[in-house]
PDB file of C-alpha atoms in Angstrom:
ATOM      1  CA  MET H   1      -0.130  -0.075  -0.082  1.00  0.00           C
ATOM      2  CA  ASP H   2       1.201   3.539  -0.841  1.00  0.00           C
ATOM      3  CA  ILE H   3       1.049   4.869   2.728  1.00  0.00           C
ATOM      4  CA  ARG H   4       2.617   8.304   2.965  1.00  0.00           C
ATOM      5  CA  LEU H   5       1.139   9.660   6.146  1.00  0.00           C
ATOM      6  CA  ILE H   6       0.517   7.854   9.407  1.00  0.00           C
ATOM      7  CA  ALA H   7      -1.853   9.480  12.068  1.00  0.00           C
ATOM      8  CA  LEU H   8      -1.661   7.878  15.559  1.00  0.00           C
ATOM      9  CA  ASP H   9      -3.710   8.540  18.546  1.00  0.00           C
ATOM     10  CA  LEU H  10      -1.714   8.741  21.637  1.00  0.00           C
ATOM     11  CA  ASP H  11      -3.499   7.408  24.874  1.00  0.00           C
ATOM     12  CA  GLY H  12      -4.541   3.880  24.481  1.00  0.00           C
ATOM     13  CA  THR H  13      -3.178   3.507  20.895  1.00  0.00           C
ATOM     14  CA  VAL H  14       0.613   4.445  20.476  1.00  0.00           C
ATOM     15  CA  LEU H  15       1.268   4.903  24.244  1.00  0.00           C
ATOM     16  CA  ASN H  16       0.857   1.805  26.487  1.00  0.00           C
ATOM     17  CA  SER H  17      -1.193   1.669  29.671  1.00  0.00           C
ATOM     18  CA  ASN H  18       1.657   3.236  31.593  1.00  0.00           C
ATOM     19  CA  GLY H  19       1.502   6.166  29.008  1.00  0.00           C
ATOM     20  CA  GLU H  20       4.912   4.974  27.881  1.00  0.00           C
ATOM     21  CA  LEU H  21       6.140   4.548  24.120  1.00  0.00           C
ATOM     22  CA  ASP H  22       8.130   1.026  24.166  1.00  0.00           C
ATOM     23  CA  ALA H  23      11.191   0.454  22.456  1.00  0.00           C
ATOM     24  CA  HIS H  24       9.911  -1.617  19.697  1.00  0.00           C
ATOM     25  CA  THR H  25       7.239   0.899  18.841  1.00  0.00           C
ATOM     26  CA  CYS H  26       9.981   3.683  18.670  1.00  0.00           C
ATOM     27  CA  ASP H  27      12.276   1.569  16.442  1.00  0.00           C
ATOM     28  CA  VAL H  28       9.356   0.896  14.080  1.00  0.00           C
ATOM     29  CA  LEU H  29       8.346   4.707  13.936  1.00  0.00           C
ATOM     30  CA  CYS H  30      11.888   5.724  13.054  1.00  0.00           C
ATOM     31  CA  ARG H  31      12.064   3.213  10.362  1.00  0.00           C
ATOM     32  CA  ALA H  32       8.844   4.570   8.972  1.00  0.00           C
ATOM     33  CA  ALA H  33      10.038   7.972   9.093  1.00  0.00           C
ATOM     34  CA  GLN H  34      13.325   7.112   7.629  1.00  0.00           C
ATOM     35  CA  LYS H  35      11.445   5.982   4.460  1.00  0.00           C
ATOM     36  CA  GLY H  36       9.933   9.459   4.135  1.00  0.00           C
ATOM     37  CA  ILE H  37       6.546   8.737   5.650  1.00  0.00           C
ATOM     38  CA  VAL H  38       5.226  11.717   7.664  1.00  0.00           C
ATOM     39  CA  ILE H  39       3.940  10.865  11.151  1.00  0.00           C
ATOM     40  CA  ALA H  40       1.289  12.804  12.980  1.00  0.00           C
ATOM     41  CA  ALA H  41       0.240  12.530  16.856  1.00  0.00           C
ATOM     42  CA  ALA H  42      -3.666  12.934  16.412  1.00  0.00           C
ATOM     43  CA  THR H  43      -4.907  13.422  19.861  1.00  0.00           C
ATOM     44  CA  GLY H  44      -7.470  14.995  22.335  1.00  0.00           C
ATOM     45  CA  ARG H  45      -4.722  16.398  24.372  1.00  0.00           C
ATOM     46  CA  ALA H  46      -3.822  20.015  24.053  1.00  0.00           C
ATOM     47  CA  PHE H  47      -0.320  20.951  22.532  1.00  0.00           C
ATOM     48  CA  CYS H  48       1.004  21.792  25.908  1.00  0.00           C
ATOM     49  CA  ALA H  49      -0.028  18.272  27.348  1.00  0.00           C
ATOM     50  CA  LEU H  50       1.965  16.370  24.780  1.00  0.00           C
ATOM     51  CA  PRO H  51       4.099  13.752  26.335  1.00  0.00           C
ATOM     52  CA  ASP H  52       7.959  14.674  26.309  1.00  0.00           C
ATOM     53  CA  VAL H  53       8.677  11.436  24.579  1.00  0.00           C
ATOM     54  CA  ILE H  54       6.583  12.525  21.607  1.00  0.00           C
ATOM     55  CA  ARG H  55       8.234  15.993  21.466  1.00  0.00           C
ATOM     56  CA  ARG H  56      11.825  14.459  21.453  1.00  0.00           C
ATOM     57  CA  MET H  57      11.215  11.897  18.697  1.00  0.00           C
ATOM     58  CA  SER H  58      12.239  13.102  15.508  1.00  0.00           C
ATOM     59  CA  ALA H  59      10.002  10.756  13.795  1.00  0.00           C
ATOM     60  CA  PHE H  60       6.768  12.776  14.745  1.00  0.00           C
ATOM     61  CA  THR H  61       6.537  15.863  12.625  1.00  0.00           C
ATOM     62  CA  TYR H  62       2.873  17.021  13.451  1.00  0.00           C
ATOM     63  CA  ALA H  63       0.549  17.257  16.245  1.00  0.00           C
ATOM     64  CA  ILE H  64      -3.260  17.325  15.804  1.00  0.00           C
ATOM     65  CA  THR H  65      -4.428  18.418  19.073  1.00  0.00           C
ATOM     66  CA  SER H  66      -7.555  19.027  21.086  1.00  0.00           C
ATOM     67  CA  ASN H  67      -9.660  16.609  18.850  1.00  0.00           C
ATOM     68  CA  GLY H  68      -8.630  18.207  15.445  1.00  0.00           C
ATOM     69  CA  THR H  69      -8.992  21.943  16.370  1.00  0.00           C
ATOM     70  CA  GLY H  70      -5.314  22.618  15.962  1.00  0.00           C
ATOM     71  CA  ILE H  71      -2.546  21.334  13.984  1.00  0.00           C
ATOM     72  CA  TYR H  72       1.260  22.195  15.302  1.00  0.00           C
ATOM     73  CA  ARG H  73       4.635  21.655  13.900  1.00  0.00           C
ATOM     74  CA  ILE H  74       6.344  19.698  16.848  1.00  0.00           C
ATOM     75  CA  SER H  75       9.836  20.956  16.307  1.00  0.00           C
ATOM     76  CA  ASP H  76       9.014  24.674  16.826  1.00  0.00           C
ATOM     77  CA  GLY H  77       5.506  24.724  18.155  1.00  0.00           C
ATOM     78  CA  ASP H  78       4.233  26.735  15.082  1.00  0.00           C
ATOM     79  CA  ARG H  79       0.484  26.354  14.862  1.00  0.00           C
ATOM     80  CA  LEU H  80      -0.557  25.741  11.058  1.00  0.00           C
ATOM     81  CA  TYR H  81      -4.282  25.408  11.719  1.00  0.00           C
ATOM     82  CA  THR H  82      -6.916  26.152  13.969  1.00  0.00           C
ATOM     83  CA  ASN H  83     -10.830  25.713  14.385  1.00  0.00           C
ATOM     84  CA  PRO H  84     -12.087  27.722  17.100  1.00  0.00           C
ATOM     85  CA  MET H  85     -15.481  27.313  18.617  1.00  0.00           C
ATOM     86  CA  SER H  86     -17.978  30.164  17.936  1.00  0.00           C
ATOM     87  CA  ALA H  87     -19.284  32.612  20.414  1.00  0.00           C
ATOM     88  CA  ASP H  88     -22.692  31.038  19.867  1.00  0.00           C
ATOM     89  CA  ASN H  89     -21.347  27.585  20.629  1.00  0.00           C
ATOM     90  CA  LEU H  90     -19.848  28.689  23.996  1.00  0.00           C
ATOM     91  CA  ASP H  91     -22.824  30.895  24.931  1.00  0.00           C
ATOM     92  CA  HIS H  92     -25.119  27.782  24.535  1.00  0.00           C
ATOM     93  CA  LEU H  93     -22.781  25.532  26.405  1.00  0.00           C
ATOM     94  CA  LEU H  94     -22.016  27.591  29.235  1.00  0.00           C
ATOM     95  CA  SER H  95     -25.687  27.984  29.810  1.00  0.00           C
ATOM     96  CA  LEU H  96     -26.248  24.416  29.841  1.00  0.00           C
ATOM     97  CA  LEU H  97     -23.217  23.477  31.909  1.00  0.00           C
ATOM     98  CA  ARG H  98     -24.126  26.025  34.548  1.00  0.00           C
ATOM     99  CA  ALA H  99     -26.760  23.746  36.093  1.00  0.00           C
ATOM    100  CA  TYR H 100     -24.218  20.794  36.487  1.00  0.00           C
ATOM    101  CA  PRO H 101     -21.357  20.698  39.440  1.00  0.00           C
ATOM    102  CA  CYS H 102     -18.863  19.311  36.946  1.00  0.00           C
ATOM    103  CA  PRO H 103     -15.223  20.613  36.828  1.00  0.00           C
ATOM    104  CA  MET H 104     -14.614  22.233  33.392  1.00  0.00           C
ATOM    105  CA  GLU H 105     -11.319  22.460  31.323  1.00  0.00           C
ATOM    106  CA  VAL H 106     -10.621  24.931  28.315  1.00  0.00           C
ATOM    107  CA  PHE H 107      -7.740  24.774  25.645  1.00  0.00           C
ATOM    108  CA  ILE H 108      -6.499  28.260  24.453  1.00  0.00           C
ATOM    109  CA  ASP H 109      -3.669  28.514  22.170  1.00  0.00           C
ATOM    110  CA  GLY H 110      -2.479  25.018  22.792  1.00  0.00           C
ATOM    111  CA  ILE H 111      -2.525  25.594  26.803  1.00  0.00           C
ATOM    112  CA  ALA H 112      -4.777  23.652  28.869  1.00  0.00           C
ATOM    113  CA  TYR H 113      -6.680  25.359  31.844  1.00  0.00           C
ATOM    114  CA  GLY H 114      -8.629  23.509  34.527  1.00  0.00           C
ATOM    115  CA  ASP H 115     -10.982  24.442  37.426  1.00  0.00           C
ATOM    116  CA  ARG H 116      -8.180  24.847  40.401  1.00  0.00           C
ATOM    117  CA  HIS H 117      -9.871  22.700  42.911  1.00  0.00           C
ATOM    118  CA  TYR H 118     -10.065  20.079  40.288  1.00  0.00           C
ATOM    119  CA  VAL H 119      -6.367  20.585  39.213  1.00  0.00           C
ATOM    120  CA  GLU H 120      -5.234  20.707  42.920  1.00  0.00           C
ATOM    121  CA  HIS H 121      -7.358  17.961  44.196  1.00  0.00           C
ATOM    122  CA  PRO H 122      -8.082  15.602  41.312  1.00  0.00           C
ATOM    123  CA  LEU H 123      -8.573  12.345  43.126  1.00  0.00           C
ATOM    124  CA  SER H 124     -11.504  13.739  45.046  1.00  0.00           C
ATOM    125  CA  PHE H 125     -13.376  13.607  41.680  1.00  0.00           C
ATOM    126  CA  GLY H 126     -13.164  10.047  41.436  1.00  0.00           C
ATOM    127  CA  ILE H 127     -10.481   9.639  38.727  1.00  0.00           C
ATOM    128  CA  SER H 128      -7.513   7.181  38.832  1.00  0.00           C
ATOM    129  CA  ARG H 129      -4.215   8.104  40.097  1.00  0.00           C
ATOM    130  CA  ARG H 130      -2.633   8.077  36.637  1.00  0.00           C
ATOM    131  CA  SER H 131      -5.302  10.458  35.418  1.00  0.00           C
ATOM    132  CA  ALA H 132      -4.603  12.714  38.446  1.00  0.00           C
ATOM    133  CA  ASP H 133      -0.994  12.768  37.767  1.00  0.00           C
ATOM    134  CA  TYR H 134      -1.473  13.705  34.218  1.00  0.00           C
ATOM    135  CA  VAL H 135      -3.886  16.435  35.119  1.00  0.00           C
ATOM    136  CA  GLN H 136      -1.215  18.059  37.611  1.00  0.00           C
ATOM    137  CA  ALA H 137       1.312  17.805  35.201  1.00  0.00           C
ATOM    138  CA  THR H 138      -0.573  19.357  32.182  1.00  0.00           C
ATOM    139  CA  ARG H 139      -3.230  21.763  33.511  1.00  0.00           C
ATOM    140  CA  THR H 140      -2.872  25.282  34.352  1.00  0.00           C
ATOM    141  CA  PRO H 141      -5.313  26.170  37.448  1.00  0.00           C
ATOM    142  CA  HIS H 142      -7.841  28.877  37.034  1.00  0.00           C
ATOM    143  CA  ASN H 143     -10.389  30.313  39.487  1.00  0.00           C
ATOM    144  CA  ASP H 144     -13.357  30.888  37.208  1.00  0.00           C
ATOM    145  CA  ILE H 145     -13.019  28.812  33.828  1.00  0.00           C
ATOM    146  CA  PRO H 146     -16.391  30.394  32.584  1.00  0.00           C
ATOM    147  CA  ALA H 147     -14.935  33.810  32.903  1.00  0.00           C
ATOM    148  CA  LEU H 148     -11.590  32.983  31.286  1.00  0.00           C
ATOM    149  CA  ILE H 149     -13.681  31.365  28.146  1.00  0.00           C
ATOM    150  CA  ARG H 150     -15.824  34.801  28.068  1.00  0.00           C
ATOM    151  CA  GLN H 151     -12.322  36.571  28.092  1.00  0.00           C
ATOM    152  CA  ASN H 152     -10.972  34.663  24.977  1.00  0.00           C
ATOM    153  CA  TYR H 153     -14.188  33.911  22.893  1.00  0.00           C
ATOM    154  CA  SER H 154     -12.269  34.036  19.717  1.00  0.00           C
ATOM    155  CA  ARG H 155      -9.443  31.653  20.819  1.00  0.00           C
ATOM    156  CA  ILE H 156     -11.147  28.517  22.295  1.00  0.00           C
ATOM    157  CA  GLU H 157      -9.723  25.513  20.664  1.00  0.00           C
ATOM    158  CA  GLY H 158     -11.984  23.169  22.844  1.00  0.00           C
ATOM    159  CA  MET H 159     -13.230  22.342  26.188  1.00  0.00           C
ATOM    160  CA  ASP H 160     -14.597  19.575  28.299  1.00  0.00           C
ATOM    161  CA  ILE H 161     -16.064  18.494  31.486  1.00  0.00           C
ATOM    162  CA  ILE H 162     -15.049  15.677  34.136  1.00  0.00           C
ATOM    163  CA  VAL H 163     -18.181  13.474  34.974  1.00  0.00           C
ATOM    164  CA  THR H 164     -17.531  10.133  36.394  1.00  0.00           C
ATOM    165  CA  ASP H 165     -21.170   9.177  36.844  1.00  0.00           C
ATOM    166  CA  ARG H 166     -22.297   7.441  33.749  1.00  0.00           C
ATOM    167  CA  LEU H 167     -26.019   8.460  33.703  1.00  0.00           C
ATOM    168  CA  LEU H 168     -25.233  12.206  34.317  1.00  0.00           C
ATOM    169  CA  LYS H 169     -22.640  12.017  31.542  1.00  0.00           C
ATOM    170  CA  LYS H 170     -25.560  10.660  29.116  1.00  0.00           C
ATOM    171  CA  GLU H 171     -27.972  13.254  30.493  1.00  0.00           C
ATOM    172  CA  ILE H 172     -25.568  16.334  29.735  1.00  0.00           C
ATOM    173  CA  ARG H 173     -24.372  14.702  26.389  1.00  0.00           C
ATOM    174  CA  SER H 174     -27.853  14.309  25.229  1.00  0.00           C
ATOM    175  CA  LYS H 175     -28.601  18.027  25.839  1.00  0.00           C
ATOM    176  CA  ALA H 176     -25.331  19.350  24.416  1.00  0.00           C
ATOM    177  CA  GLU H 177     -26.129  17.325  21.253  1.00  0.00           C
ATOM    178  CA  ARG H 178     -29.043  19.543  20.653  1.00  0.00           C
ATOM    179  CA  ILE H 179     -26.767  22.840  20.483  1.00  0.00           C
ATOM    180  CA  PRO H 180     -26.495  23.574  16.718  1.00  0.00           C
ATOM    181  CA  ASP H 181     -23.022  23.443  15.213  1.00  0.00           C
ATOM    182  CA  LEU H 182     -21.283  21.750  18.184  1.00  0.00           C
ATOM    183  CA  TYR H 183     -18.874  18.534  18.081  1.00  0.00           C
ATOM    184  CA  VAL H 184     -19.425  16.198  21.102  1.00  0.00           C
ATOM    185  CA  THR H 185     -17.252  13.340  21.773  1.00  0.00           C
ATOM    186  CA  SER H 186     -15.719  11.357  24.562  1.00  0.00           C
ATOM    187  CA  SER H 187     -12.087   9.877  24.411  1.00  0.00           C
ATOM    188  CA  VAL H 188     -12.057   8.312  27.967  1.00  0.00           C
ATOM    189  CA  ALA H 189     -15.005   7.487  30.301  1.00  0.00           C
ATOM    190  CA  HIS H 190     -14.635  10.633  32.607  1.00  0.00           C
ATOM    191  CA  TYR H 191     -14.434  13.219  29.978  1.00  0.00           C
ATOM    192  CA  LEU H 192     -17.130  14.828  27.905  1.00  0.00           C
ATOM    193  CA  GLU H 193     -15.659  16.839  25.302  1.00  0.00           C
ATOM    194  CA  PHE H 194     -16.920  19.882  23.079  1.00  0.00           C
ATOM    195  CA  ALA H 195     -15.340  21.652  20.054  1.00  0.00           C
ATOM    196  CA  ALA H 196     -16.906  23.579  16.949  1.00  0.00           C
ATOM    197  CA  GLY H 197     -19.433  21.522  14.894  1.00  0.00           C
ATOM    198  CA  SER H 198     -16.996  21.229  11.954  1.00  0.00           C
ATOM    199  CA  ALA H 199     -13.971  20.084  14.273  1.00  0.00           C
ATOM    200  CA  SER H 200     -12.660  16.600  14.242  1.00  0.00           C
ATOM    201  CA  LYS H 201      -9.569  14.659  13.817  1.00  0.00           C
ATOM    202  CA  GLU H 202     -10.716  13.870  10.249  1.00  0.00           C
ATOM    203  CA  THR H 203     -11.024  17.602   9.289  1.00  0.00           C
ATOM    204  CA  ALA H 204      -7.614  18.269  10.648  1.00  0.00           C
ATOM    205  CA  LEU H 205      -6.275  15.452   8.779  1.00  0.00           C
ATOM    206  CA  ARG H 206      -7.955  16.527   5.473  1.00  0.00           C
ATOM    207  CA  PHE H 207      -6.261  19.899   5.824  1.00  0.00           C
ATOM    208  CA  LEU H 208      -2.852  18.264   6.518  1.00  0.00           C
ATOM    209  CA  CYS H 209      -3.433  15.856   3.665  1.00  0.00           C
ATOM    210  CA  SER H 210      -3.962  18.716   1.261  1.00  0.00           C
ATOM    211  CA  SER H 211      -1.228  20.806   2.511  1.00  0.00           C
ATOM    212  CA  LEU H 212       1.262  17.972   1.944  1.00  0.00           C
ATOM    213  CA  GLY H 213      -0.274  16.686  -1.302  1.00  0.00           C
ATOM    214  CA  ILE H 214      -1.264  13.433   0.066  1.00  0.00           C
ATOM    215  CA  ALA H 215      -4.488  11.671  -0.883  1.00  0.00           C
ATOM    216  CA  PRO H 216      -6.811  10.271   1.974  1.00  0.00           C
ATOM    217  CA  ASP H 217      -6.195   6.565   0.556  1.00  0.00           C
ATOM    218  CA  GLN H 218      -2.497   7.316   1.208  1.00  0.00           C
ATOM    219  CA  LEU H 219      -3.160   7.824   5.274  1.00  0.00           C
ATOM    220  CA  MET H 220      -3.060   5.248   7.748  1.00  0.00           C
ATOM    221  CA  ALA H 221      -4.786   6.120  11.006  1.00  0.00           C
ATOM    222  CA  CYS H 222      -4.793   4.205  14.388  1.00  0.00           C
ATOM    223  CA  GLY H 223      -7.033   4.678  17.240  1.00  0.00           C
ATOM    224  CA  ASP H 224      -8.823   3.269  20.193  1.00  0.00           C
ATOM    225  CA  GLY H 225     -11.688   5.848  21.157  1.00  0.00           C
ATOM    226  CA  GLU H 226     -14.942   7.214  19.826  1.00  0.00           C
ATOM    227  CA  ASN H 227     -12.994  10.323  19.001  1.00  0.00           C
ATOM    228  CA  ASP H 228     -11.021   8.408  16.500  1.00  0.00           C
ATOM    229  CA  LEU H 229     -14.079   7.333  14.438  1.00  0.00           C
ATOM    230  CA  GLU H 230     -13.966  10.083  11.915  1.00  0.00           C
ATOM    231  CA  MET H 231     -10.265   9.761  10.975  1.00  0.00           C
ATOM    232  CA  ILE H 232     -10.520   6.082  11.024  1.00  0.00           C
ATOM    233  CA  SER H 233     -13.210   6.244   8.326  1.00  0.00           C
ATOM    234  CA  LEU H 234     -11.213   8.798   6.479  1.00  0.00           C
ATOM    235  CA  ALA H 235      -8.157   6.790   6.184  1.00  0.00           C
ATOM    236  CA  GLY H 236      -7.156   4.456   3.194  1.00  0.00           C
ATOM    237  CA  LEU H 237      -6.247   2.130   5.928  1.00  0.00           C
ATOM    238  CA  GLY H 238      -8.121   2.486   9.233  1.00  0.00           C
ATOM    239  CA  ILE H 239      -6.641   0.561  12.266  1.00  0.00           C
ATOM    240  CA  ALA H 240      -8.378  -0.116  15.546  1.00  0.00           C
ATOM    241  CA  MET H 241      -6.512  -1.256  18.483  1.00  0.00           C
ATOM    242  CA  GLY H 242      -7.221  -4.470  20.196  1.00  0.00           C
ATOM    243  CA  ASN H 243      -8.271  -2.432  23.326  1.00  0.00           C
ATOM    244  CA  ALA H 244     -10.421  -0.283  21.037  1.00  0.00           C
ATOM    245  CA  CYS H 245     -14.210   0.411  21.569  1.00  0.00           C
ATOM    246  CA  GLU H 246     -16.512  -1.603  19.653  1.00  0.00           C
ATOM    247  CA  ALA H 247     -17.643   1.143  17.442  1.00  0.00           C
ATOM    248  CA  LEU H 248     -14.166   1.696  16.261  1.00  0.00           C
ATOM    249  CA  LYS H 249     -13.691  -2.071  15.485  1.00  0.00           C
ATOM    250  CA  ALA H 250     -16.725  -1.925  13.511  1.00  0.00           C
ATOM    251  CA  ALA H 251     -15.455   0.908  11.439  1.00  0.00           C
ATOM    252  CA  ALA H 252     -11.831  -0.069  11.053  1.00  0.00           C
ATOM    253  CA  ASP H 253     -10.421  -1.912   8.007  1.00  0.00           C
ATOM    254  CA  HIS H 254      -8.277  -3.906  10.472  1.00  0.00           C
ATOM    255  CA  ILE H 255      -7.850  -4.743  14.334  1.00  0.00           C
ATOM    256  CA  THR H 256      -4.684  -5.036  15.399  1.00  0.00           C
ATOM    257  CA  ASP H 257      -2.930  -5.987  18.829  1.00  0.00           C
ATOM    258  CA  SER H 258      -3.511  -3.906  21.865  1.00  0.00           C
ATOM    259  CA  ASN H 259      -1.758  -0.999  22.881  1.00  0.00           C
ATOM    260  CA  ASP H 260       0.197  -3.133  25.519  1.00  0.00           C
ATOM    261  CA  ALA H 261       1.035  -5.646  22.947  1.00  0.00           C
ATOM    262  CA  CYS H 262       2.873  -3.393  20.364  1.00  0.00           C
ATOM    263  CA  GLY H 263      -0.280  -2.986  18.056  1.00  0.00           C
ATOM    264  CA  VAL H 264       0.686   0.114  16.298  1.00  0.00           C
ATOM    265  CA  ALA H 265       4.175  -1.319  15.958  1.00  0.00           C
ATOM    266  CA  ASN H 266       2.907  -4.462  14.441  1.00  0.00           C
ATOM    267  CA  ALA H 267       0.505  -2.859  12.120  1.00  0.00           C
ATOM    268  CA  ILE H 268       3.180  -0.560  10.379  1.00  0.00           C
ATOM    269  CA  GLU H 269       5.423  -3.221  10.185  1.00  0.00           C
ATOM    270  CA  ALA H 270       2.933  -5.437   8.252  1.00  0.00           C
ATOM    271  CA  PHE H 271       1.176  -2.801   6.064  1.00  0.00           C
ATOM    272  CA  VAL H 272       3.667  -0.060   5.690  1.00  0.00           C
ATOM    273  CA  LEU H 273       7.316  -1.478   6.057  1.00  0.00           C
ATOM    274  CA  SER H 274       6.589  -4.965   4.647  1.00  0.00           C
ATOM    275  CA  GLY H 275       3.977  -4.054   2.307  1.00  0.00           C
ATOM    276  CA  GLN H 276       1.280  -6.636   3.104  1.00  0.00           C
ATOM    277  CA  ARG H 277      -2.268  -5.965   2.366  1.00  0.00           C
ATOM    278  CA  PRO H 278      -4.946  -6.537   5.079  1.00  0.00           C
ATOM    279  CA  ASN H 279      -6.774  -9.661   4.285  1.00  0.00           C
ATOM    280  CA  SER H 280      -8.369 -10.473   7.658  1.00  0.00           C
ATOM    281  CA  ARG H 281      -9.951  -8.138  10.366  1.00  0.00           C
ATOM    282  CA  ALA H 282      -8.957 -10.382  13.426  1.00  0.00           C
ATOM    283  CA  ILE H 283      -7.009  -9.378  16.165  1.00  0.00           C
ATOM    284  CA  GLY H 284      -3.249 -10.039  15.700  1.00  0.00           C
ATOM    285  CA  SER H 285      -3.379 -11.008  12.241  1.00  0.00           C
ATOM    286  CA  THR H 286      -0.695  -8.448  11.469  1.00  0.00           C
ATOM    287  CA  THR H 287       1.827 -10.700  13.306  1.00  0.00           C
ATOM    288  CA  ALA H 288       0.608 -14.042  11.654  1.00  0.00           C
TER     289      ALA H 288
END
C-alpha cells in the first residue's frame, strides 16, 4: 500500500497503559520516518500536554490536538491550523453547564486550563491516580473557567467537563448534542469533550493531507476511542487497536493487537514496512 502519512492517537493507542512509548514501537516509527513517511500524533490532548517522548522523537513531525481543532509543527510549536469554537457555541454550552457541578477544562492557544479545585485535588473527583498525575502535570489552574472562556471567545480550541457518573454524563451529552454546530465526543470514560461543529481529527487530517499533497487513501490512521471514528473512516487504512471500543472496531479496516502488545508497531511493520495488504480483520493477524 502507498502509505505516505500515518496518524496516531496517543493514549490507548501508540502509548501503552503506563503512558509510555515502548522501545520496539520507537524503532518501528523511526524506520517508517526514514522511508519518508510523515507521522503525526492525533490526540484529544492540548499541545502543551503532549508527552515529552513524543516531542523528543524526530519521527513525529506534526501534532493534531484537541480532537482536531489545532495542528502544530512539533519541532518549533508553530500552529498551522486552528478551528476555534464560535461565540454561539460557547454561550449555549456555558448556559447548559451552569446547572451541573462538573469541573471544566478549556484549551486556549495550545494551553490547557482547569478548575483550580479540580487541578489541585483531582482524586476527590473519582478519577484514577494516573489520570490525576496527568492533570496536575498538564493543567494550568484557574479560579473561574467560564470567565476565562468569555475573555477569550475567539481563541477557544475546545473544552471539556469531568463527569464520572455514567447516567449524568449521558444526560448532559443528550442536551449538549441539541446545540447547533457543536462537536461532542468522549475520548475516555470521565471526559465529555466539546469543539466547533466542523472540528474532528478527520477535518484536521483533510487539511494536513491537502497541504502535503497526500490523498486520504495514502493515509493510515490508528486509534482506540470514539473520538477516532472520523479519522479511521477517512483513512485508506483505518486500524483499530485490540483494546478499542466496539464502534471503532466495527468501522476499521483492520484490528491490530492492543496498545500493551505493540499493536501500532505490528500494524506499521506489516502494512507499511513489509507491504502486506490486510486480508483479515482479526486481532493479531498483523503478526501472523
